[in-house]
Amino acid sequence: MARGGSRTKLPPPYLRRVWRPERVADSDRPVVDREAYPFNIPLFGDPDFEIRFEAPATILVGENGSGKSTLLEAIAVLAGFSEGGGGYGHRAVERSDISGGDGGVLADALRAAWLPKIGNGFFFRAETFFSLARYVDQSAVDAGFSPPDYLSWSHGEGFLGFFEEHADRQGIYIFDEPESALSPSRQFDFLKLLRRIQRANNSQIIMATHSPILMALPDADLWQITPQGIAPTQLEDTSHYRLYREFVQYPHETVEAMIE
């Protein structure tokens, strides 16, 4: 595990590749049980599963149940975070409080290639942000500082305020559906922060989202997860974009068609 505080002068991406070896290096036992979750998801049951990171920002899209969140959890664990969210050394979220929480199981079956592995960053999960905000506030009090008091803000404002304080720090930042905490206009504020990170060229972003607004982050690599696997895509080719486009052009007709 990388130790918090380690830095590099090399540009991102730092995490270059994640893949699933067929067997454990020092054992003849299979790595996975393909009948058990999460390996019964087609994405992870594929013995050739692999994703490469070639840009500082990578965005994952796919339907619910496709494996996006579980993959992000696994990447977070491989990076040295808790699958419940937070930064290095944060253990503010109990496993029982996580919906799913299978990232650690998947991480045990995956391998990661880094250049280099850095020691800073954060794993954001909308469902556990309040627990982490309480942890950060209490940590500040215990250290004799005034707490930032993110809980006195709305969910979205608290998230943006928290992340703005971290955005200039070198690291790897993993976001699981951040739009859950953000209105459409606040999603553009979030894009501004992500753009600031891109221009600083000292951090890596990996994000899963259902939001076409966030998918449109300039210069990001976009990957689509389907039952057939994971592959690069373009915003206009995603089912999310096509559905939103139909709704904007024909809102009433689209709603009638979808609910009937």
Coordinates of C-alpha atoms in Angstrom, one line a residue:
M1 CA 0.0 0.0 0.0
A2 CA 1.3 3.5 -0.8
R3 CA 1.9 5.6 2.2
G4 CA 0.0 8.9 2.5
G5 CA 2.1 11.9 1.5
S6 CA 4.2 10.2 -1.2
R7 CA 4.5 12.4 -4.3
T8 CA 5.9 12.3 -7.8
K9 CA 6.9 14.7 -10.5
L10 CA 5.5 12.4 -13.2
P11 CA 2.2 13.4 -14.9
P12 CA -1.0 11.3 -14.5
P13 CA -2.4 8.8 -15.1
Y14 CA -0.7 7.0 -12.2
L15 CA -2.9 3.9 -12.3
R16 CA -2.3 2.5 -15.8
R17 CA -4.0 -0.9 -15.9
V18 CA -6.3 -3.1 -13.9
W19 CA -6.8 -6.7 -15.0
R20 CA -8.0 -10.1 -13.7
P21 CA -5.4 -12.9 -13.8
E22 CA -6.9 -16.4 -14.2
R23 CA -4.9 -17.8 -11.3
V24 CA -3.2 -16.6 -8.2
A25 CA 0.5 -16.3 -8.8
D26 CA 1.6 -18.7 -6.0
S27 CA -1.3 -21.1 -6.1
D28 CA -3.1 -23.5 -8.5
R29 CA -6.5 -22.5 -7.1
P30 CA -8.7 -20.4 -9.4
V31 CA -9.0 -16.8 -8.3
V32 CA -12.7 -16.6 -8.7
D33 CA -15.9 -18.6 -8.3
R34 CA -17.9 -17.6 -11.4
E35 CA -21.2 -18.7 -9.8
A36 CA -20.7 -16.2 -6.9
Y37 CA -21.2 -12.5 -6.8
P38 CA -19.6 -10.3 -8.0
F39 CA -18.0 -12.7 -10.5
N40 CA -21.4 -13.8 -11.9
I41 CA -21.6 -10.2 -13.4
P42 CA -20.5 -10.7 -17.0
L43 CA -17.9 -7.9 -16.7
F44 CA -15.9 -9.8 -13.9
G45 CA -16.6 -13.3 -15.1
D46 CA -14.6 -12.6 -18.2
P47 CA -11.1 -14.1 -17.7
D48 CA -9.8 -11.5 -20.1
F49 CA -11.2 -8.5 -18.1
E50 CA -8.9 -5.5 -18.4
I51 CA -9.1 -1.8 -18.4
R52 CA -6.3 0.6 -19.3
F53 CA -6.1 4.2 -18.2
E54 CA -4.4 6.4 -20.8
A55 CA -5.8 9.8 -19.8
P56 CA -5.7 11.7 -16.5
A57 CA -9.5 11.5 -16.4
T58 CA -11.5 8.3 -17.1
I59 CA -15.3 8.0 -16.9
L60 CA -17.3 4.8 -16.7
V61 CA -20.9 4.5 -17.8
G62 CA -23.4 1.6 -17.7
E63 CA -26.7 0.5 -16.4
N64 CA -27.4 -0.3 -12.8
G65 CA -26.1 -3.7 -12.0
S66 CA -23.4 -3.6 -14.7
G67 CA -20.6 -3.5 -12.1
K68 CA -19.5 0.2 -12.2
S69 CA -19.7 0.8 -8.5
T70 CA -18.1 -2.6 -7.6
L71 CA -15.3 -1.9 -10.0
L72 CA -14.7 1.5 -8.4
E73 CA -14.7 0.0 -4.9
A74 CA -12.1 -2.5 -6.1
I75 CA -9.9 0.2 -7.6
A76 CA -10.2 2.2 -4.4
V77 CA -9.0 -0.8 -2.4
L78 CA -6.2 -1.4 -4.8
A79 CA -5.2 2.3 -4.3
G80 CA -5.2 1.9 -0.5
F81 CA -8.6 3.4 0.4
S82 CA -11.4 1.9 2.3
E83 CA -14.2 0.5 0.0
G84 CA -16.6 2.6 2.2
G85 CA -15.0 5.8 0.9
G86 CA -12.6 8.4 2.2
G87 CA -8.9 9.0 2.0
Y88 CA -5.8 7.2 3.2
G89 CA -6.3 6.0 6.7
H90 CA -10.0 6.8 6.8
R91 CA -12.1 4.0 8.3
A92 CA -15.2 6.1 9.1
V93 CA -17.7 3.8 7.4
E94 CA -18.6 0.4 8.6
R95 CA -18.9 -2.3 6.0
S96 CA -22.5 -2.9 7.1
D97 CA -23.3 0.7 6.1
I98 CA -22.3 0.2 2.5
S99 CA -24.8 -0.9 -0.1
G100 CA -23.0 -3.7 -1.9
G101 CA -19.5 -3.4 -0.5
D102 CA -18.0 -6.2 -2.6
G103 CA -15.0 -4.2 -3.8
G104 CA -12.6 -5.9 -1.4
V105 CA -13.6 -9.3 -2.7
L106 CA -13.1 -8.2 -6.3
A107 CA -9.8 -6.4 -5.5
D108 CA -8.4 -9.7 -4.2
A109 CA -8.9 -11.2 -7.7
L110 CA -7.5 -8.2 -9.6
R111 CA -4.0 -6.8 -10.2
A112 CA -3.0 -3.2 -10.8
A113 CA -0.1 -1.6 -12.6
W114 CA 1.0 1.9 -11.4
L115 CA 3.6 4.4 -12.7
P116 CA 4.0 5.3 -9.9
K117 CA 1.7 4.4 -7.0
I118 CA 1.1 7.6 -5.2
G119 CA 0.1 8.2 -1.6
N120 CA -2.7 10.7 -1.7
G121 CA -6.3 11.0 -2.9
F122 CA -9.9 10.3 -2.0
F123 CA -12.8 7.9 -2.8
F124 CA -16.1 9.7 -2.9
R125 CA -19.4 7.8 -2.4
A126 CA -22.5 9.9 -2.1
E127 CA -24.1 7.4 0.3
T128 CA -21.3 7.6 2.8
F129 CA -20.3 11.3 2.5
F130 CA -22.0 12.4 5.7
S131 CA -20.3 9.7 7.8
L132 CA -16.9 10.8 6.4
A133 CA -17.8 14.5 6.9
R134 CA -18.5 13.7 10.6
Y135 CA -15.1 11.9 10.8
V136 CA -13.2 14.8 9.2
D137 CA -14.9 17.3 11.6
Q138 CA -14.1 15.2 14.7
S139 CA -10.6 14.7 13.5
A140 CA -10.1 18.4 13.3
V141 CA -11.5 18.9 16.8
D142 CA -9.3 16.1 18.2
A143 CA -6.3 17.9 16.6
G144 CA -7.2 21.2 18.2
F145 CA -8.5 22.9 15.0
S146 CA -11.8 24.4 14.1
P147 CA -13.8 21.8 12.2
P148 CA -14.8 22.7 8.6
D149 CA -18.4 21.7 9.5
Y150 CA -19.4 20.3 6.2
L151 CA -22.6 18.9 7.7
S152 CA -24.0 22.4 8.2
W153 CA -24.2 22.7 4.4
S154 CA -26.5 21.0 2.0
H155 CA -25.3 17.6 0.7
G156 CA -24.2 19.1 -2.6
E157 CA -22.7 22.2 -1.1
G158 CA -20.9 20.2 1.5
F159 CA -19.5 17.9 -1.2
L160 CA -18.3 20.7 -3.4
G161 CA -16.8 22.6 -0.4
F162 CA -15.0 19.4 0.7
F163 CA -13.6 18.6 -2.7
E164 CA -12.6 22.2 -3.5
E165 CA -10.3 22.0 -0.5
H166 CA -8.7 18.8 -1.9
A167 CA -8.7 19.6 -5.6
D168 CA -5.2 21.2 -5.7
R169 CA -3.5 18.3 -3.9
Q170 CA -1.8 15.6 -6.0
G171 CA -3.6 12.3 -5.8
I172 CA -6.0 9.8 -7.3
Y173 CA -9.6 10.8 -7.0
I174 CA -12.4 8.2 -7.4
F175 CA -16.0 9.3 -7.7
D176 CA -19.0 7.0 -7.6
E177 CA -22.0 8.7 -9.1
P178 CA -21.3 12.2 -7.7
E179 CA -24.4 13.6 -9.4
S180 CA -26.4 12.0 -6.6
A181 CA -25.4 14.9 -4.5
L182 CA -25.6 17.6 -7.2
S183 CA -28.3 19.5 -9.0
P184 CA -27.7 20.0 -12.7
S185 CA -26.3 23.5 -12.2
R186 CA -24.0 22.2 -9.5
Q187 CA -22.8 19.5 -11.8
F188 CA -21.3 22.3 -13.9
D189 CA -19.6 23.7 -10.8
F190 CA -18.2 20.2 -10.2
L191 CA -16.9 20.1 -13.8
K192 CA -15.1 23.3 -13.2
L193 CA -13.3 21.7 -10.3
L194 CA -12.4 18.6 -12.4
R195 CA -11.2 20.9 -15.1
R196 CA -9.0 22.7 -12.6
I197 CA -7.5 19.3 -11.7
Q198 CA -6.9 18.5 -15.3
R199 CA -5.0 21.7 -15.9
A200 CA -2.9 21.3 -12.9
N201 CA -1.8 17.9 -14.4
N202 CA -0.9 16.3 -11.1
S203 CA -3.9 14.1 -10.3
Q204 CA -5.9 11.3 -11.8
I205 CA -9.7 11.1 -11.9
I206 CA -11.8 7.9 -12.2
M207 CA -15.5 8.4 -12.1
A208 CA -18.7 6.4 -12.7
T209 CA -21.8 8.4 -13.6
H210 CA -25.2 8.3 -15.2
S211 CA -25.1 12.0 -15.9
P212 CA -24.5 13.1 -19.5
I213 CA -23.3 16.5 -18.2
L214 CA -20.4 14.8 -16.3
M215 CA -19.8 12.4 -19.2
A216 CA -19.0 15.5 -21.3
L217 CA -15.9 16.4 -19.3
P218 CA -13.4 17.6 -22.0
D219 CA -10.3 15.4 -22.7
A220 CA -11.7 12.5 -20.6
D221 CA -11.7 8.9 -21.8
L222 CA -15.2 7.5 -21.7
W223 CA -15.8 3.7 -21.2
Q224 CA -19.1 1.9 -21.6
I225 CA -19.9 -1.2 -19.7
T226 CA -22.4 -3.6 -21.4
P227 CA -23.2 -7.3 -21.0
Q228 CA -20.6 -7.8 -23.8
G229 CA -17.8 -6.2 -21.7
I230 CA -16.1 -2.8 -21.4
A231 CA -15.0 -0.7 -24.3
P232 CA -14.3 3.0 -25.2
T233 CA -17.2 5.0 -26.4
Q234 CA -18.3 8.6 -27.3
L235 CA -20.8 10.6 -25.4
E236 CA -23.3 10.7 -28.3
D237 CA -23.2 6.9 -28.5
T238 CA -24.2 6.2 -24.9
S239 CA -27.8 5.2 -24.1
H240 CA -27.9 7.9 -21.4
Y241 CA -27.3 10.7 -23.9
R242 CA -29.7 9.3 -26.5
L243 CA -32.5 9.0 -23.9
Y244 CA -31.9 12.5 -22.5
R245 CA -31.8 13.9 -26.1
E246 CA -35.2 12.2 -26.9
F247 CA -36.6 13.6 -23.7
V248 CA -35.4 17.2 -24.3
Q249 CA -36.7 17.1 -27.9
Y250 CA -40.0 15.4 -27.2
P251 CA -40.5 15.4 -23.4
H252 CA -44.2 14.5 -23.2
E253 CA -44.1 11.9 -25.9
T254 CA -41.0 10.3 -24.4
V255 CA -42.5 10.1 -21.0
E256 CA -45.8 8.6 -22.3
A257 CA -43.8 6.1 -24.4
M258 CA -41.6 5.0 -21.5
I259 CA -44.3 4.7 -18.8
E260 CA -46.8 2.9 -21.1

